[in-house]
Amino acid sequence: ARVYHHASGDRGSGFCVYADISLSIKHLRKRYGARAEKVMIIDLDAHQGNGHERDFLDDPENTCIIDAYNPRIFPQDSIAEAAIQGGIKVFKYMDDKEYNDTVNTVIEKHVERFKPNIIYYNAGTDCMADDPLGNLSLSPQGIMDRDELVFRCARDNNIPIVMVLSGGYQMYKCTLYLREH
């Protein structure tokens, strides 16, 4: 799946035309009720996920949003920031270890506190070094380690997870890395 995390329920934004995460969560809650009441969104794209943040701005008791993003790039949405319970502002100088240690600490803290029924994980790759839009510096291995820590946390806590993809504007680098390993 390709994520459109800048779109909200009432408008498109950035390269995003509709709010797929928000729509999916609303459908899940309608269909499964209390079994899908407490949803955690972990957005690790380099850009702030302002669309779903705006959609769930008034629902912090049922929707916990963790967002690791570069605050110096689009969309810089201060209204949507109010919905983020686990905000991680990341910058170009953060290496793989610092980034992943910080993300892991924030996720574990909020999973323990919030106890979600399900996790939606937006696994953006525009946080990779030299990405023209993300302006961050993770290596391909750092991104794979990041994905592994998110899945390990979900597995260790017996929480179902939905992984969606977004951002990442240098696919050649990922392909070369995968061929080497």
XYZ file of N, CA and C in Angstrom:
543
model
N 0.838 -1.184 0.000
C 0.000 0.000 0.000
C 0.877 1.239 0.000
N 0.424 2.279 -0.632
C 1.099 3.576 -0.654
C 0.308 4.506 0.241
N 0.951 5.150 1.172
C 0.260 5.981 2.147
C 0.182 7.428 1.692
N -0.933 8.035 2.024
C -1.175 9.445 1.719
C -1.382 10.198 3.028
N -0.337 10.289 3.825
C -0.473 10.791 5.186
C -0.575 12.304 5.320
N -0.523 13.041 4.216
C -0.746 14.490 4.285
C -2.208 14.842 4.031
N -2.949 13.933 3.411
C -4.369 14.183 3.156
C -5.162 13.921 4.425
N -6.152 14.769 4.663
C -7.079 14.543 5.770
C -8.440 14.212 5.177
N -9.389 13.939 6.045
C -10.710 13.545 5.577
C -11.400 14.583 4.715
N -10.990 15.854 4.822
C -11.675 16.899 4.064
C -10.834 17.563 2.973
N -9.559 17.136 2.812
C -8.760 17.754 1.752
C -7.485 16.965 1.471
N -7.014 17.086 0.246
C -5.724 16.527 -0.119
C -4.628 17.526 0.202
N -3.384 17.028 0.231
C -2.246 17.902 0.521
C -0.972 17.202 0.068
N 0.037 17.996 -0.252
C 1.291 17.407 -0.711
C 1.041 16.556 -1.952
N 1.612 15.364 -1.990
C 1.368 14.437 -3.101
C 0.182 13.518 -2.796
N -0.600 13.836 -1.779
C -1.599 12.919 -1.226
C -3.018 13.361 -1.586
N -3.786 12.438 -2.143
C -5.126 12.785 -2.608
C -6.241 12.335 -1.679
N -6.013 11.317 -0.879
C -7.039 10.874 0.070
C -6.369 10.318 1.319
N -7.140 10.272 2.401
C -6.621 9.918 3.720
C -6.756 8.424 3.975
N -5.880 7.630 3.388
C -6.033 6.170 3.460
C -5.926 5.606 4.876
N -5.005 6.089 5.699
C -4.890 5.578 7.069
C -6.155 5.934 7.857
N -6.578 7.180 7.771
C -7.776 7.604 8.502
C -9.004 6.816 8.055
N -9.177 6.666 6.751
C -10.328 5.912 6.238
C -10.293 4.467 6.715
N -9.129 3.869 6.696
C -8.994 2.480 7.128
C -9.333 2.324 8.610
N -8.847 3.235 9.425
C -9.123 3.173 10.864
C -10.609 3.357 11.134
N -11.217 4.307 10.465
C -12.661 4.539 10.668
C -13.467 3.318 10.243
N -13.085 2.688 9.137
C -13.765 1.465 8.687
C -13.551 0.332 9.694
N -12.340 0.174 10.159
C -12.021 -0.870 11.129
C -12.852 -0.697 12.404
N -12.931 0.516 12.894
C -13.707 0.778 14.111
C -15.201 0.523 13.893
N -15.687 0.903 12.738
C -17.107 0.679 12.437
C -17.419 -0.812 12.386
N -16.528 -1.567 11.795
C -16.760 -3.006 11.626
C -16.507 -3.813 12.904
N -15.460 -3.453 13.664
C -15.055 -4.273 14.801
C -15.308 -3.632 16.164
N -15.788 -2.419 16.202
C -16.153 -1.773 17.463
C -15.028 -1.729 18.474
N -15.319 -2.190 19.683
C -14.380 -2.103 20.803
C -13.071 -2.846 20.544
N -13.104 -3.887 19.698
C -11.868 -4.635 19.410
C -10.859 -3.799 18.625
N -11.309 -2.688 18.038
C -10.413 -1.809 17.279
C -10.499 -0.374 17.778
N -10.894 -0.222 19.010
C -11.114 1.118 19.560
C -9.807 1.887 19.741
N -8.787 1.242 20.300
C -7.528 1.927 20.617
C -6.495 1.638 19.527
N -6.272 2.657 18.695
C -5.384 2.522 17.543
C -4.151 3.392 17.742
N -2.987 2.811 17.478
C -1.738 3.564 17.504
C -1.256 3.730 16.066
N -0.926 4.957 15.707
C -0.316 5.241 14.405
C 1.147 5.565 14.670
N 2.030 4.799 14.058
C 3.471 5.071 14.143
C 3.893 5.532 12.759
N 4.183 6.804 12.624
C 4.499 7.409 11.335
C 5.989 7.744 11.304
N 6.746 6.947 10.556
C 8.201 7.144 10.504
C 8.669 7.604 9.130
N 7.812 8.269 8.413
C 8.182 8.970 7.194
C 8.915 10.242 7.613
N 9.777 10.777 6.777
C 10.537 11.979 7.139
C 9.651 13.209 7.323
N 8.477 13.184 6.697
C 7.552 14.316 6.786
C 6.495 14.068 7.853
N 6.089 15.115 8.509
C 5.014 15.042 9.490
C 3.746 14.499 8.829
N 3.082 13.547 9.489
C 1.842 12.965 8.972
C 0.638 13.804 9.354
N 0.591 15.011 8.863
C -0.411 15.967 9.317
C -1.851 15.612 8.944
N -2.063 14.813 7.916
C -3.428 14.455 7.531
C -4.135 13.649 8.601
N -3.549 12.494 8.976
C -4.212 11.704 10.024
C -4.137 12.398 11.384
N -3.130 13.233 11.580
C -3.074 13.986 12.835
C -4.272 14.934 12.946
N -4.608 15.605 11.863
C -5.778 16.483 11.879
C -7.070 15.675 12.048
N -7.136 14.522 11.390
C -8.353 13.706 11.473
C -8.621 13.192 12.881
N -7.574 12.941 13.656
C -7.749 12.386 15.004
C -7.352 13.370 16.105
N -7.318 14.634 15.762
C -6.932 15.686 16.696
C -7.774 15.673 17.975
N -9.039 15.369 17.845
C -9.948 15.399 18.999
C -10.192 14.017 19.594
N -9.312 13.070 19.333
C -9.532 11.700 19.813
C -8.281 11.097 20.451
N -7.613 11.817 21.369
C -6.365 11.299 21.944
C -6.551 10.086 22.857
N -7.754 9.837 23.312
C -7.981 8.686 24.189
C -8.090 7.383 23.413
N -8.432 7.481 22.125
C -8.582 6.279 21.301
C -7.563 6.175 20.177
N -6.834 7.257 19.915
C -5.847 7.251 18.837
C -4.560 7.867 19.348
N -3.513 7.065 19.421
C -2.205 7.544 19.868
C -1.300 7.651 18.645
N -0.791 8.834 18.400
C 0.058 9.057 17.226
C 1.496 9.299 17.670
N 2.385 8.492 17.103
C 3.826 8.674 17.263
C 4.340 9.102 15.894
N 5.048 10.201 15.839
C 5.515 10.717 14.557
C 6.957 11.181 14.701
N 7.852 10.556 13.949
C 9.255 10.982 13.882
C 9.427 11.686 12.541
N 9.715 12.976 12.578
C 9.740 13.748 11.343
C 10.742 14.894 11.431
N 11.127 15.368 10.264
C 12.023 16.505 10.147
C 11.155 17.769 10.173
N 11.230 18.578 11.231
C 10.362 19.760 11.326
C 10.746 20.896 10.387
N 11.867 20.740 9.689
C 12.339 21.814 8.796
C 11.811 21.678 7.373
N 11.039 20.614 7.117
C 10.523 20.396 5.770
C 8.993 20.363 5.795
N 8.377 20.329 4.627
C 6.926 20.262 4.493
C 6.359 19.177 5.396
N 5.234 19.364 6.062
C 4.272 20.453 5.923
C 4.351 21.533 7.011
N 5.102 21.302 8.075
C 5.227 22.269 9.175
C 3.848 22.720 9.678
N 3.017 21.746 10.025
C 1.627 21.983 10.424
C 1.521 22.007 11.954
N 1.577 23.198 12.521
C 1.561 23.323 13.988
C 0.215 22.945 14.596
N -0.869 23.098 13.865
C -2.182 22.680 14.378
C -2.207 21.168 14.530
N -1.773 20.442 13.506
C -1.769 18.974 13.535
C -0.819 18.430 14.600
N 0.261 19.142 14.885
C 1.221 18.693 15.901
C 0.564 18.426 17.247
N -0.525 19.105 17.536
C -1.210 18.931 18.822
C -1.738 17.506 18.999
N -1.919 16.766 17.919
C -2.424 15.388 17.995
C -1.320 14.378 18.277
N -0.071 14.781 18.153
C 1.051 13.856 18.325
C 1.327 13.650 19.810
N 1.231 12.405 20.257
C 1.523 12.097 21.659
C 2.971 11.671 21.846
N 3.564 11.125 20.791
C 4.964 10.733 20.829
C 5.699 11.415 19.694
N 6.030 12.675 19.881
C 6.693 13.449 18.833
C 8.194 13.313 18.909
N 8.800 13.013 17.765
C 10.255 12.886 17.685
C 10.709 13.762 16.529
N 11.308 14.889 16.850
C 11.825 15.757 15.796
C 13.237 15.282 15.460
N 13.428 14.945 14.192
C 14.710 14.382 13.763
C 15.392 15.325 12.784
N 16.722 15.284 12.805
C 17.504 16.184 11.983
C 18.586 15.406 11.244
N 19.164 16.019 10.253
C 20.111 15.365 9.350
C 21.282 14.703 10.080
N 21.734 15.269 11.175
C 22.921 14.747 11.856
C 22.668 13.472 12.651
N 21.413 13.056 12.855
C 21.134 11.842 13.637
C 21.571 10.606 12.859
N 22.396 9.766 13.471
C 22.808 8.534 12.817
C 21.797 7.427 13.107
N 22.006 6.263 12.502
C 21.087 5.133 12.654
C 20.835 4.788 14.118
N 21.902 4.668 14.885
C 21.765 4.240 16.283
C 20.967 5.244 17.099
N 21.317 6.516 16.999
C 20.597 7.534 17.763
C 19.125 7.578 17.355
N 18.866 7.541 16.052
C 17.482 7.570 15.553
C 16.703 6.365 16.079
N 17.237 5.170 15.874
C 16.509 3.962 16.267
C 16.376 3.814 17.774
N 17.384 4.206 18.530
C 17.264 4.164 19.996
C 16.154 5.108 20.474
N 16.105 6.302 19.892
C 15.075 7.281 20.264
C 13.687 6.773 19.885
N 13.540 6.296 18.654
C 12.250 5.772 18.188
C 11.806 4.609 19.066
N 12.710 3.693 19.354
C 12.373 2.523 20.166
C 11.902 2.935 21.564
N 12.595 3.866 22.190
C 12.219 4.324 23.528
C 10.816 4.940 23.526
N 10.539 5.779 22.549
C 9.234 6.445 22.477
C 8.132 5.426 22.199
N 8.360 4.507 21.271
C 7.340 3.505 20.962
C 7.045 2.631 22.176
N 8.081 2.108 22.816
C 7.859 1.240 23.987
C 7.106 1.973 25.090
N 7.468 3.214 25.340
C 6.795 4.012 26.374
C 5.308 4.151 26.072
N 4.975 4.478 24.835
C 3.580 4.727 24.477
C 2.779 3.438 24.312
N 3.393 2.368 23.887
C 2.688 1.078 23.828
C 2.316 0.644 25.241
N 3.236 0.795 26.169
C 2.974 0.429 27.561
C 1.851 1.280 28.164
N 1.895 2.568 27.908
C 0.906 3.498 28.463
C -0.462 3.356 27.795
N -0.474 3.300 26.470
C -1.711 3.365 25.698
C -2.396 2.009 25.505
N -1.606 0.947 25.413
C -2.112 -0.419 25.203
C -3.044 -0.508 23.990
N -2.495 -0.296 22.786
C -3.334 -0.295 21.590
C -3.867 -1.683 21.229
N -5.028 -1.678 20.540
C -5.593 -2.910 19.984
C -4.926 -3.264 18.661
N -4.428 -2.244 17.967
C -3.795 -2.433 16.660
C -2.834 -1.269 16.410
N -1.800 -1.543 15.627
C -0.833 -0.519 15.229
C -0.896 -0.348 13.715
N -0.964 0.899 13.268
C -0.764 1.245 11.860
C 0.639 1.821 11.763
N 1.461 1.209 10.939
C 2.855 1.627 10.825
C 3.121 2.172 9.429
N 3.406 3.465 9.345
C 3.770 4.107 8.093
C 5.293 4.091 7.981
N 5.796 3.204 7.131
C 7.236 2.976 7.014
C 7.820 3.737 5.823
N 7.956 5.036 5.977
C 8.541 5.844 4.913
C 10.036 5.593 4.777
N 10.532 5.714 3.560
C 11.979 5.565 3.342
C 12.621 6.871 2.885
N 11.889 7.964 2.965
C 12.482 9.246 2.586
C 13.390 9.811 3.673
N 13.580 9.044 4.750
C 14.522 9.440 5.802
C 15.936 8.922 5.491
N 16.082 8.254 4.352
C 17.389 7.720 3.961
C 18.320 8.856 3.524
N 19.595 8.704 3.803
C 20.595 9.691 3.411
C 20.477 9.992 1.918
N 20.615 11.237 1.581
C 20.594 11.732 0.207
C 19.218 11.747 -0.438
N 18.169 11.448 0.319
C 16.840 11.577 -0.260
C 16.596 13.060 -0.531
N 16.139 13.413 -1.718
C 16.009 14.828 -2.062
C 14.908 15.574 -1.313
N 13.965 14.860 -0.706
C 12.874 15.531 -0.006
C 12.930 15.372 1.509
N 13.501 14.283 2.008
C 13.496 14.020 3.446
C 14.561 14.745 4.225
N 15.715 14.950 3.597
C 16.837 15.668 4.213
C 17.249 15.078 5.568
N 17.303 13.737 5.631
C 17.788 13.053 6.827
C 18.959 12.163 6.424
N 19.420 11.273 7.314
C 20.666 10.572 7.003
C 20.703 9.107 7.430
N 19.578 8.414 7.422
C 19.614 6.990 7.764
C 20.190 6.169 6.616
N 20.839 5.080 6.975
C 21.341 4.145 5.965
C 20.241 3.138 5.632
N 20.366 2.405 4.526
C 19.390 1.341 4.250
C 19.303 0.332 5.405
N 20.442 -0.030 6.002
C 20.425 -0.948 7.148
C 19.689 -0.322 8.334
N 19.879 0.971 8.544
C 19.186 1.659 9.623
C 17.678 1.618 9.449
N 17.218 1.739 8.212
C 15.779 1.672 7.935
C 15.265 0.255 8.183
N 16.021 -0.754 7.772
C 15.590 -2.139 8.037
C 15.581 -2.422 9.537
N 16.575 -1.908 10.269
C 16.594 -2.073 11.728
C 15.394 -1.378 12.362
N 15.053 -0.205 11.859
C 13.885 0.541 12.342
C 12.612 -0.290 12.160
N 12.440 -0.853 10.968
C 11.252 -1.670 10.706
C 11.210 -2.875 11.640
N 12.357 -3.480 11.847
C 12.429 -4.645 12.734
C 12.046 -4.286 14.166
N 12.478 -3.136 14.655
C 12.138 -2.776 16.040
C 10.641 -2.511 16.190
N 10.015 -1.939 15.183
C 8.568 -1.715 15.242
C 7.832 -3.056 15.266
N 8.223 -3.962 14.377
C 7.565 -5.273 14.329
C 7.846 -6.096 15.587
N 9.042 -5.992 16.125
C 9.365 -6.719 17.351
C 8.495 -6.222 18.510
N 8.316 -4.930 18.620
C 7.478 -4.365 19.674
C 6.039 -4.865 19.531
N 5.511 -4.864 18.316
C 4.145 -5.349 18.088
C 4.044 -6.830 18.456
N 5.009 -7.622 18.005
C 4.998 -9.067 18.294
C 5.126 -9.333 19.785
N 6.070 -8.670 20.439
C 6.294 -8.895 21.872
C 5.085 -8.509 22.723
N 4.266 -7.590 22.218
C 3.088 -7.149 22.953
C 1.794 -7.737 22.386
N 1.944 -8.675 21.445
C 0.793 -9.365 20.848
C -0.225 -8.386 20.254
N 0.287 -7.403 19.499
C -0.557 -6.385 18.881
C -0.521 -6.583 17.363
N -1.688 -6.723 16.726
C -1.695 -6.804 15.261
C -1.144 -5.508 14.666
N -0.518 -5.632 13.493
C 0.100 -4.465 12.871
C -0.254 -4.416 11.390
N -0.519 -3.213 10.913
C -0.740 -2.941 9.499
C 0.415 -2.058 9.063
N 1.209 -2.533 8.100
C 2.332 -1.735 7.611
C 1.970 -1.162 6.250
N 2.164 0.136 6.124
C 1.943 0.814 4.860
C 3.215 1.576 4.506
N 3.400 1.845 3.242
C 4.617 2.499 2.767
C 4.319 3.917 2.293
N 5.291 4.771 2.439
C 5.175 6.131 1.916
C 6.562 6.674 1.674
N 6.622 7.833 1.059
C 7.875 8.541 0.860
C 9.057 7.656 0.526
N 10.027 8.203 -0.084
C 11.220 7.480 -0.494
C 11.412 7.714 -1.969
N 12.351 8.540 -2.284
C 12.476 9.002 -3.653
C 13.838 8.652 -4.249
N 14.369 7.491 -3.818
C 15.635 7.001 -4.369
C 15.663 5.472 -4.314
N 14.751 4.847 -4.982
C 14.589 3.396 -4.944
C 15.859 2.654 -5.362
N 16.658 3.240 -6.249
C 17.879 2.579 -6.699
C 18.793 2.215 -5.531
N 18.853 3.072 -4.512
C 19.731 2.831 -3.376
C 19.263 1.600 -2.583
N 17.960 1.479 -2.381
C 17.419 0.313 -1.675
C 17.665 -0.960 -2.473
N 17.454 -0.893 -3.770
C 17.661 -2.058 -4.613
C 19.112 -2.522 -4.569
N 20.050 -1.583 -4.662
C 21.465 -1.950 -4.599
C 21.817 -2.572 -3.250
N 21.294 -2.019 -2.183
C 21.577 -2.546 -0.858
C 21.053 -3.972 -0.712
N 19.844 -4.203 -1.160
C 19.257 -5.541 -1.056
C 20.032 -6.561 -1.876
N 20.536 -6.157 -3.016
C 21.342 -7.075 -3.853
C 22.640 -7.455 -3.143
N 23.206 -6.510 -2.386
C 24.462 -6.772 -1.669
C 24.264 -7.712 -0.486
N 23.065 -7.779 0.052
C 22.811 -8.560 1.245
C 21.892 -9.699 0.926
